[in-house]
Amino acid sequence: MDVISNILDEISSVLWGYPMIILLVGTHLYLTIRLKFPQRKMLTAIKLSVTKDKNGDGDVSQFGALATALAATIGTGNIIGVGTAIALGGPGAVFWCWITGVLGIATKYGEGLLAVKYRRVSDQGHMLGGPMYALEYGLNAKWAGILFAVFTAVASLGIGSTVQANAISTLAYDVMDVTPWMSGLVVTALVALVVIGGIKSIAKVCTALVPVMAVFYVLGCIVILFMNAEYVWPAVRLICTAAFTPEAAGGGFVGSTVLIAARYGIARGLFSNESGLGSAPIVAAAAKTKNPVRQALVSSTGTFWDTVIICAITGIVIVSSVLSYVDTKVMDDSALGSMFGQLLETHTANMDGGTLTKMAFSKIPVIGEPILMFGLFTFAFSTILGWSIYSIRSVEYVFGYKGVRAWVWIYLVAVFAGSVISLNTVWTFADIFNALMAIPNLLALILLCNVLVKDTDKYLWGNRLDEEEKPAIN
């Protein structure tokens, strides 16, 4: 097992090395420029996300599709992942995580547009779409679509089910002393009740759950920021300076250079918002929308809320909480960065991301830890639901509708298994297949960029967002 683990670690480090990060960030930049900065229309996108397209074709509302995508995207990475980025890359990692979110908005926009542009209506009347359909009908590369679908289905058994279920069972055992098999049965039963109802059932639950869990968590963060009021500005200043200045990065942690801060910040941002992985477009294709650009705008708000807002707030909360242990008024940026690194060594166990986040929330008397626990539970549970639809649609693309029922049972078994088994290599396994998902998806985005530009110029910059475009029917 050690040999297998080492091999998987090596493969993951290669796939998620600098070439992949450069490819993803490069795609973000390329699409941002080619599409004339669709980030400028974020207010319009947010308005559209809560507006129903009564005459649009699709299975769920635009907000339902967004909520389902956010359910899969807003996960433990927003809580633990940001802390891990800070522990390994220093405070400057928060800045690079945020920048990745800002630029990733364009990529998420492009994914959503292609998903609706090339979606198809199944024999059962379901609206199907995603990178596999863009690859098949846009690039005539069905083989690449099949590969993407297979990679997505396999990845869902890691990051989408077993890992999240394990996080819930571990939390239940640590906080309430509930045995893993008992919590596993409960979580599996709850997931089954939702998933068996199909995408409409999943979207309905996510529409109700996502706003509550996000608002609850953000309010907790805001309370901490008020408690850390005098350290918020020094935290923001340190985050910005450490992103570019080696001296401000400090030397008390692994990320003692700007390059390492950028690496961990960008990597955590990419894992958090999933822009470029091609997962969210699968559910975006099911949205009731008049034309591809309307849903593309709605989809892009997912990255905005996930990374630009939630990850940024989490980062400032953690950094300001660490700085609350020192007198920031008598320190310049270099001294502040050095002290920050020393404090990480003093107040965290092996500079673990979860420890950092728990330390920050412990500042709220009595209810601080329950807020964090509620966030971890709901974020993990919603991720299981969101990834279930990604995997179901992928299996349906490869095997047809007849393969869906069998796959649902496999997914449910994975949820229970994740609750009771050790997951030493599952994260690495999931990371590998996430990277493999990204490659064909980025290929579709780059090669179909002219399609993206044409529709964006027509509907967005041509002020024709209310025009209707009918989907193709098999």
PDB file of N, CA and C in Angstrom, residues 28 31-32 35 37-42 45 98-112 273 275 296-297 299-305 307-308:
ATOM      1  N   HIS A  28      -7.792  31.097 -17.924  1.00  0.00           N
ATOM      2  CA  HIS A  28      -8.545  32.179 -17.275  1.00  0.00           C
ATOM      3  C   HIS A  28      -8.230  33.528 -17.927  1.00  0.00           C
ATOM      4  N   LEU A  31      -9.404  33.711 -21.783  1.00  0.00           N
ATOM      5  CA  LEU A  31     -10.840  33.916 -21.947  1.00  0.00           C
ATOM      6  C   LEU A  31     -11.283  35.284 -21.433  1.00  0.00           C
ATOM      7  N   THR A  32     -10.652  35.743 -20.376  1.00  0.00           N
ATOM      8  CA  THR A  32     -10.987  37.079 -19.855  1.00  0.00           C
ATOM      9  C   THR A  32     -10.759  38.140 -20.920  1.00  0.00           C
ATOM     10  N   LEU A  35     -13.040  37.469 -24.279  1.00  0.00           N
ATOM     11  CA  LEU A  35     -14.472  37.727 -24.052  1.00  0.00           C
ATOM     12  C   LEU A  35     -14.734  39.134 -23.535  1.00  0.00           C
ATOM     13  N   PHE A  37     -13.660  40.815 -20.843  1.00  0.00           N
ATOM     14  CA  PHE A  37     -13.874  40.961 -19.405  1.00  0.00           C
ATOM     15  C   PHE A  37     -15.357  40.842 -19.015  1.00  0.00           C
ATOM     16  N   PRO A  38     -15.925  39.639 -19.122  1.00  0.00           N
ATOM     17  CA  PRO A  38     -17.320  39.446 -18.702  1.00  0.00           C
ATOM     18  C   PRO A  38     -17.518  39.681 -17.206  1.00  0.00           C
ATOM     19  N   GLN A  39     -16.415  39.761 -16.450  1.00  0.00           N
ATOM     20  CA  GLN A  39     -16.512  40.068 -15.023  1.00  0.00           C
ATOM     21  C   GLN A  39     -17.214  41.400 -14.779  1.00  0.00           C
ATOM     22  N   ARG A  40     -17.174  42.282 -15.801  1.00  0.00           N
ATOM     23  CA  ARG A  40     -17.816  43.598 -15.664  1.00  0.00           C
ATOM     24  C   ARG A  40     -19.317  43.492 -15.495  1.00  0.00           C
ATOM     25  N   LYS A  41     -19.895  42.375 -15.906  1.00  0.00           N
ATOM     26  CA  LYS A  41     -21.342  42.197 -15.861  1.00  0.00           C
ATOM     27  C   LYS A  41     -21.796  41.383 -14.651  1.00  0.00           C
ATOM     28  N   MET A  42     -21.005  41.399 -13.582  1.00  0.00           N
ATOM     29  CA  MET A  42     -21.345  40.575 -12.425  1.00  0.00           C
ATOM     30  C   MET A  42     -22.666  40.985 -11.776  1.00  0.00           C
ATOM     31  N   ALA A  45     -25.319  39.552 -13.795  1.00  0.00           N
ATOM     32  CA  ALA A  45     -25.335  38.099 -13.599  1.00  0.00           C
ATOM     33  C   ALA A  45     -26.047  37.726 -12.303  1.00  0.00           C
ATOM     34  N   TRP A  98      -7.670  34.647  -4.281  1.00  0.00           N
ATOM     35  CA  TRP A  98      -8.692  35.620  -4.677  1.00  0.00           C
ATOM     36  C   TRP A  98      -8.563  35.989  -6.154  1.00  0.00           C
ATOM     37  N   ILE A  99      -7.337  36.234  -6.597  1.00  0.00           N
ATOM     38  CA  ILE A  99      -7.094  36.575  -8.007  1.00  0.00           C
ATOM     39  C   ILE A  99      -7.544  35.437  -8.915  1.00  0.00           C
ATOM     40  N   THR A 100      -7.281  34.212  -8.508  1.00  0.00           N
ATOM     41  CA  THR A 100      -7.723  33.049  -9.285  1.00  0.00           C
ATOM     42  C   THR A 100      -9.239  33.048  -9.437  1.00  0.00           C
ATOM     43  N   GLY A 101      -9.941  33.459  -8.381  1.00  0.00           N
ATOM     44  CA  GLY A 101     -11.385  33.546  -8.450  1.00  0.00           C
ATOM     45  C   GLY A 101     -11.859  34.617  -9.408  1.00  0.00           C
ATOM     46  N   VAL A 102     -11.239  35.788  -9.344  1.00  0.00           N
ATOM     47  CA  VAL A 102     -11.620  36.897 -10.230  1.00  0.00           C
ATOM     48  C   VAL A 102     -11.441  36.497 -11.696  1.00  0.00           C
ATOM     49  N   LEU A 103     -10.290  35.935 -12.033  1.00  0.00           N
ATOM     50  CA  LEU A 103     -10.029  35.535 -13.419  1.00  0.00           C
ATOM     51  C   LEU A 103     -10.845  34.301 -13.807  1.00  0.00           C
ATOM     52  N   GLY A 104     -11.082  33.409 -12.836  1.00  0.00           N
ATOM     53  CA  GLY A 104     -11.826  32.188 -13.109  1.00  0.00           C
ATOM     54  C   GLY A 104     -13.281  32.432 -13.463  1.00  0.00           C
ATOM     55  N   ILE A 105     -13.796  33.611 -13.169  1.00  0.00           N
ATOM     56  CA  ILE A 105     -15.166  33.960 -13.531  1.00  0.00           C
ATOM     57  C   ILE A 105     -15.371  33.825 -15.037  1.00  0.00           C
ATOM     58  N   ALA A 106     -14.368  34.244 -15.814  1.00  0.00           N
ATOM     59  CA  ALA A 106     -14.475  34.164 -17.276  1.00  0.00           C
ATOM     60  C   ALA A 106     -14.521  32.716 -17.748  1.00  0.00           C
ATOM     61  N   THR A 107     -13.727  31.850 -17.114  1.00  0.00           N
ATOM     62  CA  THR A 107     -13.727  30.440 -17.501  1.00  0.00           C
ATOM     63  C   THR A 107     -15.050  29.774 -17.144  1.00  0.00           C
ATOM     64  N   LYS A 108     -15.565  30.062 -15.947  1.00  0.00           N
ATOM     65  CA  LYS A 108     -16.859  29.490 -15.556  1.00  0.00           C
ATOM     66  C   LYS A 108     -17.964  29.992 -16.485  1.00  0.00           C
ATOM     67  N   TYR A 109     -17.854  31.247 -16.920  1.00  0.00           N
ATOM     68  CA  TYR A 109     -18.797  31.807 -17.898  1.00  0.00           C
ATOM     69  C   TYR A 109     -18.735  31.021 -19.206  1.00  0.00           C
ATOM     70  N   GLY A 110     -17.523  30.780 -19.690  1.00  0.00           N
ATOM     71  CA  GLY A 110     -17.352  30.043 -20.942  1.00  0.00           C
ATOM     72  C   GLY A 110     -17.873  28.623 -20.846  1.00  0.00           C
ATOM     73  N   GLU A 111     -17.639  27.966 -19.708  1.00  0.00           N
ATOM     74  CA  GLU A 111     -18.137  26.603 -19.520  1.00  0.00           C
ATOM     75  C   GLU A 111     -19.658  26.561 -19.569  1.00  0.00           C
ATOM     76  N   GLY A 112     -20.287  27.514 -18.892  1.00  0.00           N
ATOM     77  CA  GLY A 112     -21.748  27.563 -18.875  1.00  0.00           C
ATOM     78  C   GLY A 112     -22.334  27.824 -20.249  1.00  0.00           C
ATOM     79  N   ASN A 273     -13.115  26.770  -6.496  1.00  0.00           N
ATOM     80  CA  ASN A 273     -14.187  27.208  -7.407  1.00  0.00           C
ATOM     81  C   ASN A 273     -14.398  26.275  -8.595  1.00  0.00           C
ATOM     82  N   SER A 275     -13.342  26.235 -11.470  1.00  0.00           N
ATOM     83  CA  SER A 275     -13.355  26.847 -12.803  1.00  0.00           C
ATOM     84  C   SER A 275     -12.287  26.189 -13.663  1.00  0.00           C
ATOM     85  N   ALA A 296     -24.742  31.373 -18.856  1.00  0.00           N
ATOM     86  CA  ALA A 296     -23.297  31.546 -18.668  1.00  0.00           C
ATOM     87  C   ALA A 296     -23.024  32.600 -17.598  1.00  0.00           C
ATOM     88  N   LEU A 297     -23.771  33.691 -17.642  1.00  0.00           N
ATOM     89  CA  LEU A 297     -23.616  34.738 -16.630  1.00  0.00           C
ATOM     90  C   LEU A 297     -23.986  34.227 -15.245  1.00  0.00           C
ATOM     91  N   SER A 299     -23.949  31.120 -14.199  1.00  0.00           N
ATOM     92  CA  SER A 299     -22.917  30.166 -13.775  1.00  0.00           C
ATOM     93  C   SER A 299     -21.682  30.874 -13.242  1.00  0.00           C
ATOM     94  N   SER A 300     -21.323  31.979 -13.861  1.00  0.00           N
ATOM     95  CA  SER A 300     -20.114  32.704 -13.451  1.00  0.00           C
ATOM     96  C   SER A 300     -20.219  33.251 -12.036  1.00  0.00           C
ATOM     97  N   THR A 301     -21.446  33.478 -11.546  1.00  0.00           N
ATOM     98  CA  THR A 301     -21.592  33.985 -10.176  1.00  0.00           C
ATOM     99  C   THR A 301     -21.172  32.938  -9.155  1.00  0.00           C
ATOM    100  N   GLY A 302     -21.167  31.664  -9.555  1.00  0.00           N
ATOM    101  CA  GLY A 302     -20.731  30.616  -8.640  1.00  0.00           C
ATOM    102  C   GLY A 302     -19.302  30.832  -8.184  1.00  0.00           C
ATOM    103  N   THR A 303     -18.415  31.148  -9.124  1.00  0.00           N
ATOM    104  CA  THR A 303     -17.016  31.422  -8.778  1.00  0.00           C
ATOM    105  C   THR A 303     -16.907  32.694  -7.958  1.00  0.00           C
ATOM    106  N   PHE A 304     -17.727  33.699  -8.272  1.00  0.00           N
ATOM    107  CA  PHE A 304     -17.728  34.949  -7.512  1.00  0.00           C
ATOM    108  C   PHE A 304     -18.058  34.687  -6.047  1.00  0.00           C
ATOM    109  N   TRP A 305     -19.160  33.974  -5.784  1.00  0.00           N
ATOM    110  CA  TRP A 305     -19.566  33.727  -4.396  1.00  0.00           C
ATOM    111  C   TRP A 305     -18.586  32.800  -3.685  1.00  0.00           C
ATOM    112  N   THR A 307     -15.251  31.907  -4.291  1.00  0.00           N
ATOM    113  CA  THR A 307     -13.848  32.278  -4.070  1.00  0.00           C
ATOM    114  C   THR A 307     -13.665  33.767  -3.782  1.00  0.00           C
ATOM    115  N   VAL A 308     -14.269  34.609  -4.621  1.00  0.00           N
ATOM    116  CA  VAL A 308     -14.076  36.059  -4.459  1.00  0.00           C
ATOM    117  C   VAL A 308     -14.659  36.533  -3.133  1.00  0.00           C
TER     118      VAL A 308
END
